[in-house]
Coordinates of C-alpha atoms and ligand atoms in Angstrom, one line a residue:
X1 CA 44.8 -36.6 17.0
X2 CA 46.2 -40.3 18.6
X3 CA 46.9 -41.3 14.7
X4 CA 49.0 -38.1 14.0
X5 CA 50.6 -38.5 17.4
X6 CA 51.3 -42.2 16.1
X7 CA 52.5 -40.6 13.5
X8 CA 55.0 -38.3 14.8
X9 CA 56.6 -40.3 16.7
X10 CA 57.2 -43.2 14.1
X11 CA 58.9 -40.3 11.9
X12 CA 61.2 -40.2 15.1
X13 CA 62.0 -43.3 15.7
X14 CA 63.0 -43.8 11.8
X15 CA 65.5 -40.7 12.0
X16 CA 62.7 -38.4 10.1
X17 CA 63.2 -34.8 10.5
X18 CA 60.1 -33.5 12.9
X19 CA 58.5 -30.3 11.6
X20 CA 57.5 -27.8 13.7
X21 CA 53.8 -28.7 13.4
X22 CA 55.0 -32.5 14.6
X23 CA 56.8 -30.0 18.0
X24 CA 53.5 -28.8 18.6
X25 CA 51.6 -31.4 18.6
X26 CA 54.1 -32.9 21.3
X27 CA 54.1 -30.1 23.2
X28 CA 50.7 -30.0 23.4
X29 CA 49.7 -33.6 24.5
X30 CA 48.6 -33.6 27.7
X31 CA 46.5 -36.8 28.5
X32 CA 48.0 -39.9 30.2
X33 CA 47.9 -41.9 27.0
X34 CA 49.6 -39.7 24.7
X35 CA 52.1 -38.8 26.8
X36 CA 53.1 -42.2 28.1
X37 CA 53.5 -43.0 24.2
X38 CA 56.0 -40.2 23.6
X39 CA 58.2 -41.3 26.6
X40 CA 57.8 -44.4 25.1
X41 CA 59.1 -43.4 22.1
X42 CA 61.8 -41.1 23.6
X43 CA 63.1 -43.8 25.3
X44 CA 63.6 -46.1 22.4
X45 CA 65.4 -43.4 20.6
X46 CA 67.5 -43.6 23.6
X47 CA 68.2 -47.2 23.3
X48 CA 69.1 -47.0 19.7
X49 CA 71.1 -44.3 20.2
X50 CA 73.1 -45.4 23.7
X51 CA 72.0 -48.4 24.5
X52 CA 71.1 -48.8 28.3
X53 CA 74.5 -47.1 29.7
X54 CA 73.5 -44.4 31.5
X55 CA 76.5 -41.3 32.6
X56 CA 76.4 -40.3 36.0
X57 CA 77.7 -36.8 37.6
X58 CA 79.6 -35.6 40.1
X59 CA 78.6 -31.8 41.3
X60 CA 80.9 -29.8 42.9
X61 CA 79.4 -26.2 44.1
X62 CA 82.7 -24.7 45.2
X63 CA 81.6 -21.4 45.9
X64 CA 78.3 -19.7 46.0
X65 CA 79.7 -16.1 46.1
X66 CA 77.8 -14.7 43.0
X67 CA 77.7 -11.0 41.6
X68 CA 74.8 -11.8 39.9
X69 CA 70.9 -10.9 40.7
X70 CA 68.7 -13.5 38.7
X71 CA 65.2 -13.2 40.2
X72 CA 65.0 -17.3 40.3
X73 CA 68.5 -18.0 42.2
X74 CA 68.7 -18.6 45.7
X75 CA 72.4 -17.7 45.4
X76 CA 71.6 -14.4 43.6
X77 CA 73.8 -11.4 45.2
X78 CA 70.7 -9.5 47.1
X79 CA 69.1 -12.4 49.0
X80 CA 70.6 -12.4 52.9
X81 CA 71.7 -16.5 53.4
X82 CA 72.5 -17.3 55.9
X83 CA 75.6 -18.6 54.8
X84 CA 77.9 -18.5 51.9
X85 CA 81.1 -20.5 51.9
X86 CA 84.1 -20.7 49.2
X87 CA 85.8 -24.0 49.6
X88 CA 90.0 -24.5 49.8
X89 CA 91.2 -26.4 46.7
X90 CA 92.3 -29.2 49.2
X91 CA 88.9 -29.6 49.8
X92 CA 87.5 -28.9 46.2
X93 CA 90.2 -32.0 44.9
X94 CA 89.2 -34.1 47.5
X95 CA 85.6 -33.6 46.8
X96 CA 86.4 -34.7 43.5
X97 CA 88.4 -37.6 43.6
X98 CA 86.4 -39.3 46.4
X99 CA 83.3 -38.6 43.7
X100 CA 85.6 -40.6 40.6
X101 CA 86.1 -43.0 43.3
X102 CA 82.5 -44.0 43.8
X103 CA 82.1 -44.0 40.5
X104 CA 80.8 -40.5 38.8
X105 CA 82.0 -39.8 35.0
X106 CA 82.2 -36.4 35.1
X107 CA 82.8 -33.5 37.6
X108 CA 80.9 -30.6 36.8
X109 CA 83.1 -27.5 38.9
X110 CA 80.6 -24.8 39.2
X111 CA 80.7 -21.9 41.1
X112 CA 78.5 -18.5 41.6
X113 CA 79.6 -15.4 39.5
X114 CA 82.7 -15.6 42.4
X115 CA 84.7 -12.5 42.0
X116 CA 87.5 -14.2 43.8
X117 CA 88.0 -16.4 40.3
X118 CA 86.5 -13.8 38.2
X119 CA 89.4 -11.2 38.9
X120 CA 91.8 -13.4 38.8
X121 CA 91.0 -16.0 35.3
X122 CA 94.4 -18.1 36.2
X123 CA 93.3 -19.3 40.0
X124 CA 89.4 -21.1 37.5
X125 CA 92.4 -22.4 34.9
X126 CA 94.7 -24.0 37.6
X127 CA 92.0 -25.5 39.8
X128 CA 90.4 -27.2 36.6
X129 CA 94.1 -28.1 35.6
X130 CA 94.7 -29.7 39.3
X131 CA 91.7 -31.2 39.3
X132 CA 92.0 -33.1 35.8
X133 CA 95.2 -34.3 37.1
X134 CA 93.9 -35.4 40.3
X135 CA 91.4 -37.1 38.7
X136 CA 91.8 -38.2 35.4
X137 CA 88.1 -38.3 34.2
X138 CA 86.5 -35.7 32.2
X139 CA 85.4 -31.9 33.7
X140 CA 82.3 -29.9 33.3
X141 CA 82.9 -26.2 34.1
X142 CA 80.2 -24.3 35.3
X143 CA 80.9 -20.2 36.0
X144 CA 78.5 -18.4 34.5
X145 CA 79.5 -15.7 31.6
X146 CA 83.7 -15.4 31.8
X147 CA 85.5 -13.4 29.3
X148 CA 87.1 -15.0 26.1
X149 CA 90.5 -15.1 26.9
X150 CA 89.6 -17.2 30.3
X151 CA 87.5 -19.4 28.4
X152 CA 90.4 -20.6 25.9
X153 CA 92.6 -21.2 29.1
X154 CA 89.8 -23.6 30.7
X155 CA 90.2 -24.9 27.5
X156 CA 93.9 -25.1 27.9
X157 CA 93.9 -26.6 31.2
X158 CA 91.7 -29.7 30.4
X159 CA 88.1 -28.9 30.3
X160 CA 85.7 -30.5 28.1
X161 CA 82.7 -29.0 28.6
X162 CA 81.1 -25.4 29.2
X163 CA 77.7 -25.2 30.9
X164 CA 76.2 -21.8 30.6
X165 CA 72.2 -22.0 30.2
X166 CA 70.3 -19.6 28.6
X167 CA 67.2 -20.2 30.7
X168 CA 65.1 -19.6 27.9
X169 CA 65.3 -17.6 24.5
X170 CA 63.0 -15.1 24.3
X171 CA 64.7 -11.9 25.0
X172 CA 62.0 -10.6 26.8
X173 CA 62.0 -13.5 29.8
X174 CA 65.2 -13.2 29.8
X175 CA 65.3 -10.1 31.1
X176 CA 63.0 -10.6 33.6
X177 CA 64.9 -14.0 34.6
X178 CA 68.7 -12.8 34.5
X179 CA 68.6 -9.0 35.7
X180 CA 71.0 -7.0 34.2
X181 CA 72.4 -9.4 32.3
X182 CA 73.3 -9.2 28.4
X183 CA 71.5 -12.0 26.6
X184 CA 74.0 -11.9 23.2
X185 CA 77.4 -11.9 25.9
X186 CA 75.4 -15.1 27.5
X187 CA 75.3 -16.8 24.0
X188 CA 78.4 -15.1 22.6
X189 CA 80.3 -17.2 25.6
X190 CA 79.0 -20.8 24.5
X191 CA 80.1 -20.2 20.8
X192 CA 84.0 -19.2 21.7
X193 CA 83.6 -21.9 24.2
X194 CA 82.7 -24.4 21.3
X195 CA 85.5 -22.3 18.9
X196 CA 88.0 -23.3 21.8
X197 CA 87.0 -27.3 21.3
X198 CA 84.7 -27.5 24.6
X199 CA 81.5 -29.3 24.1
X200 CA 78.7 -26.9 25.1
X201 CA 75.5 -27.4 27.1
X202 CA 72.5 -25.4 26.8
X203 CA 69.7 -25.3 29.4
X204 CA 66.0 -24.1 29.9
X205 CA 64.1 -23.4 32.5
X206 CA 60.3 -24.8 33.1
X207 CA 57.1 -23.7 34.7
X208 CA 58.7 -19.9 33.8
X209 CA 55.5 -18.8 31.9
X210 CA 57.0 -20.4 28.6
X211 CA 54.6 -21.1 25.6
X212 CA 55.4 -23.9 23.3
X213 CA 56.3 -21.6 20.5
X214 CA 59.1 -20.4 23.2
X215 CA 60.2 -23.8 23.6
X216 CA 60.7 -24.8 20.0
X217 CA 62.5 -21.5 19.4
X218 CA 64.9 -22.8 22.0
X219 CA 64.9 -26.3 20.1
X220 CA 65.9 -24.6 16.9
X221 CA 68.7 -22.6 18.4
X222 CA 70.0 -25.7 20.3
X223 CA 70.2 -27.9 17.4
X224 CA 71.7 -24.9 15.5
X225 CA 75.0 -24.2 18.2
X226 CA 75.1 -27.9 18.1
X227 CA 74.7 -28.3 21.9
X228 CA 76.5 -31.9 23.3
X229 CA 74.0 -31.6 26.3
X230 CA 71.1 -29.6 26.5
X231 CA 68.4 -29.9 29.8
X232 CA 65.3 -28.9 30.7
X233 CA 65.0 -28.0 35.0
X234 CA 61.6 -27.2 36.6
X235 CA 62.1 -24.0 38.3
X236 CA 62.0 -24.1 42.1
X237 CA 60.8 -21.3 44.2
X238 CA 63.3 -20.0 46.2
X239 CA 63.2 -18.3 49.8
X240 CA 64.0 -14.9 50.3
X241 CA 64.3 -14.2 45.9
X242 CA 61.5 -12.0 44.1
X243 CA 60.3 -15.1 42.9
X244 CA 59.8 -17.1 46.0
X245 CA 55.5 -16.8 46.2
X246 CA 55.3 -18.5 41.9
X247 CA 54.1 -21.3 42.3
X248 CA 56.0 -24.8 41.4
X249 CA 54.4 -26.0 37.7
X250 CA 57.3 -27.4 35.7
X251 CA 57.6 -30.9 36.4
X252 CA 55.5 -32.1 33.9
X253 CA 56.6 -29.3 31.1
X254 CA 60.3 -30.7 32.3
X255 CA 59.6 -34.5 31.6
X256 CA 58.1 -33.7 28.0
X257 CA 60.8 -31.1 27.2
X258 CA 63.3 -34.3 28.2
X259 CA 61.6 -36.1 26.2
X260 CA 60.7 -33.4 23.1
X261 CA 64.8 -33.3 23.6
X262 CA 65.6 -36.8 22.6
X263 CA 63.1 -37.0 20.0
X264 CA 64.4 -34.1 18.0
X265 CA 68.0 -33.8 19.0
X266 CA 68.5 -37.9 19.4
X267 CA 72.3 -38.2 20.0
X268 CA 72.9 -35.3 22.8
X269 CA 72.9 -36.3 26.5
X270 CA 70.0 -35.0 28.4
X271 CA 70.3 -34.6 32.3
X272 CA 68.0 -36.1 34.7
X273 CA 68.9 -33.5 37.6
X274 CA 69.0 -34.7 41.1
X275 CA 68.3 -31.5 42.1
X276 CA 64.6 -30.4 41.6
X277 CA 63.0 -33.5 43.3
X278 CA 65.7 -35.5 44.6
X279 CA 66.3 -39.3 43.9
X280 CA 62.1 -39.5 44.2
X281 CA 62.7 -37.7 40.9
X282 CA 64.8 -39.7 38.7
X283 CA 62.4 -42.7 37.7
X284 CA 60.2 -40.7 35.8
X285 CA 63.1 -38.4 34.4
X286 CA 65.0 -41.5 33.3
X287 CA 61.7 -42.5 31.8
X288 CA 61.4 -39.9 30.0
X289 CA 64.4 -40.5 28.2
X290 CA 66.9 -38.4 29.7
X291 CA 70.5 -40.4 29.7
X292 CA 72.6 -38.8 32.4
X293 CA 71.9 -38.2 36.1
X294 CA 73.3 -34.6 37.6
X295 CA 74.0 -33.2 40.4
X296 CA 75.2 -36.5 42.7
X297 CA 76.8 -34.8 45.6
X298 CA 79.1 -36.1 48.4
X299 CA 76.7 -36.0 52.1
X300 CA 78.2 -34.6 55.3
X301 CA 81.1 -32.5 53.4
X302 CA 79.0 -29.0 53.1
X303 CA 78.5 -29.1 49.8
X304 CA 75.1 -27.4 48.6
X305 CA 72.5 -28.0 45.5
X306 CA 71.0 -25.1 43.6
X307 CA 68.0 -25.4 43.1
X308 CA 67.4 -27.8 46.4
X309 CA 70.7 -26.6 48.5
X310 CA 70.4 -29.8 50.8
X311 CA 67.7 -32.2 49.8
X312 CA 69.0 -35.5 50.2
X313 CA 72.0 -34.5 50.2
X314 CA 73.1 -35.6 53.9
X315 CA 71.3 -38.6 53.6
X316 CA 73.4 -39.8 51.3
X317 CA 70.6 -40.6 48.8
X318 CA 72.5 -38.3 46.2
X319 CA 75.4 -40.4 45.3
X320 CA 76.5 -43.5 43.4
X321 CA 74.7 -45.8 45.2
X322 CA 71.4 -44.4 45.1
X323 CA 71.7 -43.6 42.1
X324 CA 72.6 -47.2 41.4
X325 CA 69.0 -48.8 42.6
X326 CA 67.2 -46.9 40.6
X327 CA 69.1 -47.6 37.6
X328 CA 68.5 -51.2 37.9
X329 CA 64.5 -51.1 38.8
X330 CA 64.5 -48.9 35.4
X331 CA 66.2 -52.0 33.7
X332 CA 69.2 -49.2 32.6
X333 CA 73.1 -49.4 33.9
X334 CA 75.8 -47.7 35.2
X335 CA 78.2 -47.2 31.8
X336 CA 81.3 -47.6 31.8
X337 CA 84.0 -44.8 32.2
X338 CA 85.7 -45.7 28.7
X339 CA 82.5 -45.6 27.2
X340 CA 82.1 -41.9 28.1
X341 CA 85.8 -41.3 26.7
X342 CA 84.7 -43.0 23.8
X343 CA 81.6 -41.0 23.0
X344 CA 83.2 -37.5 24.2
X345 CA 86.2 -38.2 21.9
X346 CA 83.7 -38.8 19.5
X347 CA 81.8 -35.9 19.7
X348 CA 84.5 -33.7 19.5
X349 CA 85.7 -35.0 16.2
X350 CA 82.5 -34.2 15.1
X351 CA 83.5 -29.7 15.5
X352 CA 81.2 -27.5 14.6
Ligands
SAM1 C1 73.5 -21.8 39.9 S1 73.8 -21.7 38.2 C2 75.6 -22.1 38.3 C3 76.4 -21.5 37.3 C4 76.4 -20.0 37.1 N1 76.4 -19.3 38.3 C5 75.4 -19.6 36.1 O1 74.4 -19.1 36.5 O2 75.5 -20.0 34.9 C6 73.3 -23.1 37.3 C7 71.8 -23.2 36.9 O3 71.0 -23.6 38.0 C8 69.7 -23.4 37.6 N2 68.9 -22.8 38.7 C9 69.2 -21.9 39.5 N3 68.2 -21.6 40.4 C10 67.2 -22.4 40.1 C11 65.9 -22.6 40.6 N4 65.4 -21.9 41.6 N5 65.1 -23.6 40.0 C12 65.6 -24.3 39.0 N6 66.8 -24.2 38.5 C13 67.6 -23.2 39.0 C14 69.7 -22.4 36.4 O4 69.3 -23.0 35.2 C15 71.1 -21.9 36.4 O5 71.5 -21.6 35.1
MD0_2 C1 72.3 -27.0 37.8 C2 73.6 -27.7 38.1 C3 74.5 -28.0 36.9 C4 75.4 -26.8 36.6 N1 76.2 -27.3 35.4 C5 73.4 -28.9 39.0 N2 72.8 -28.6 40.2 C6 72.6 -30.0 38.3 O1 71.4 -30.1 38.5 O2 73.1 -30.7 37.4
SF4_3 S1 72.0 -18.5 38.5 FE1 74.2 -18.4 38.6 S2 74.6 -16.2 38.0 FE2 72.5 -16.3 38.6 S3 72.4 -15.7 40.7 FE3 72.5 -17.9 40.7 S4 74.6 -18.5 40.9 FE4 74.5 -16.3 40.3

């Protein structure tokens, strides 16, 4: 077992194609030994392929008005908060550029299924357009499923990437996952996305029920829409949702799935999200070989998480500079902002 696992990940590490045997046998390591050896390996894939800069990203949840029902969401249309709030774009920029400021590379501008934007595409197109001007740096647009025609004017207006996660890829827990929702529209988005020149990022869920044989079903369709990003985020019960007595088991599927990522898909960014476990939560993601930390959010200006809406967020632990200690006790850096142009630029040569 230890030899094949040795194995395995030496086929990695010297650009091998891994089989789907070699997924499974990842997917199923469990004890301490084995799976300290594939983080180990994940993370020197990392290091050959980026080298120890790591991307860092600035979330902006500008309205949490959603039409939507998943069962897993906080946010989801049904469950009573007891508040929602849709910020002015005075406040959205100024979110935004104070987040460039301390040093983020990215903004990622996500909202609920927000009818407000949704009826009206050109109000999305000119906030990402004012906010690329504001800032300068590039954006991550998050809205859930939008027709066509509004994706190519996000496109228009400046944004690089499309996040839209599939949650998983079995049609089945889909359904139960994202109620009434179409999984081919949900997919159909992230390919005219990429047709428009975005960069797309897929996303699973973990501690959902998923079997491996799920998972590398997943792997095979990321690799095959040529996903820029792709994440794995342990689900977190949420108050008030049907879905609010599971029980939290992700975290450890979520660290090998991180590190499954890198091993199979080497050159794509994989996020370590701020959001499941706070910054207690980022040594072992960044260990795992994930290369970009998510969801760093500005305290005391009522901005919310989604998966934790507040956790560490007013005390400050979610930003720059705590981000920044961590970075350095995991002997990895803040890259620079050119070398994120650089490698976006590059990847989007690359098409599809
Ligand atoms: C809140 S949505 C924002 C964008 C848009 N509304 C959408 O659904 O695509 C972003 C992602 O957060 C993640 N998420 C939401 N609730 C979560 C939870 N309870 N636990 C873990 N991740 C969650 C899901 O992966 C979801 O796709
Ligand atoms: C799930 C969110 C990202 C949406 N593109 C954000 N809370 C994160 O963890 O990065
Ligand atoms: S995951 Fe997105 S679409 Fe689903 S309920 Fe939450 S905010 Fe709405």
């Amino acid at each position: 077992m230890s030899e094949n696992l040795d194995k395995i990940l030496e086929k990695s590490i010297e650009k091998q194609a891994l089989s789907d045997e070699d997924l499974l046998c990842l997917l199923h390591s469990e004890d301490e030994d084995s799976l300290q050896k594939i983080f180990s390996a994940a993370r020197e894939v990392r290091c050959r392929e980026f080298g120890d800069g790591i991307f860092l990203y600035g979330f902006v949840y500008f309205s949490t008005y959603c039409r939507n029902d998943c069962n897993f969401c906080y946010y989801r249309s049904s469950n009573q908060l007891p508040e929602r709030y849709r910020k002015s774009r005075e406040e959205i920029i100024r979110t935004a550029v104070d987040l460039k400021e301390s040093g983020v590379h990215l903004i990622d501008l996500t909202m609920g299924e927000d009818d407000y934007y949704l009826k009206d595409g050109e109000r999305l197109a000119e906030l990402v357009s004012e906010l690329k001007a504001a800032c300068g740096i590039p954006v991550m647009v998050s809205p859930g499923v939008v027709p066509p025609a509004l994706i190519r004017r996000l496109a228009e207006a400046g944004a690089d990437w499309y996040a839209l996660y599939q949650e998983t890829h079995n049609r089945d827990r889909f359904k139960g996952l994202r109620l009434h929702q179409d999984y081919d529209t949900r997919m159909q988005a992230k390919q005219a996305a990429a047709s428009c020149g975005m960069l797309i990022e897929e996303g699973l869920l973990s501690g959902i029920g998923e079997s491996a044989e799920d998972v590398i079903h997943s792997l095979h369709i990321m690799k095959e829409m040529g996903v820029s990003q792709g994440r794995s985020m342990t689900f977190v019960p949420q108050q008030g949702t049907p879905m609010e007595g599971r029980q939290q088991s992700g975290f450890l599927n979520e660290l090998k799935m991180i590190a499954v990522l890198r091993l199979y898909l080497p050159d794509i960014l994989i996020p370590a999200s701020l959001d499941v476990d706070g910054i207690r939560g980022l040594e072992e993601r960044l260990m795992s070989g994930a290369n970009v930390v998510t969801s760093i959010i500005p305290p005391a200006k009522g901005f919310a998480g989604v998966a934790n809406a507040y956790q560490d967020i007013d005390e400050g632990f979610r930003t720059v500079p705590g981000v920044a200690k961590i970075l350095d006790e995991c002997g990895l850096r803040r890259a620079s902002l050119e070398e994120y142009a650089e490698w976006i630029e590059k990847r989007k040569k690359r098409g599809f």
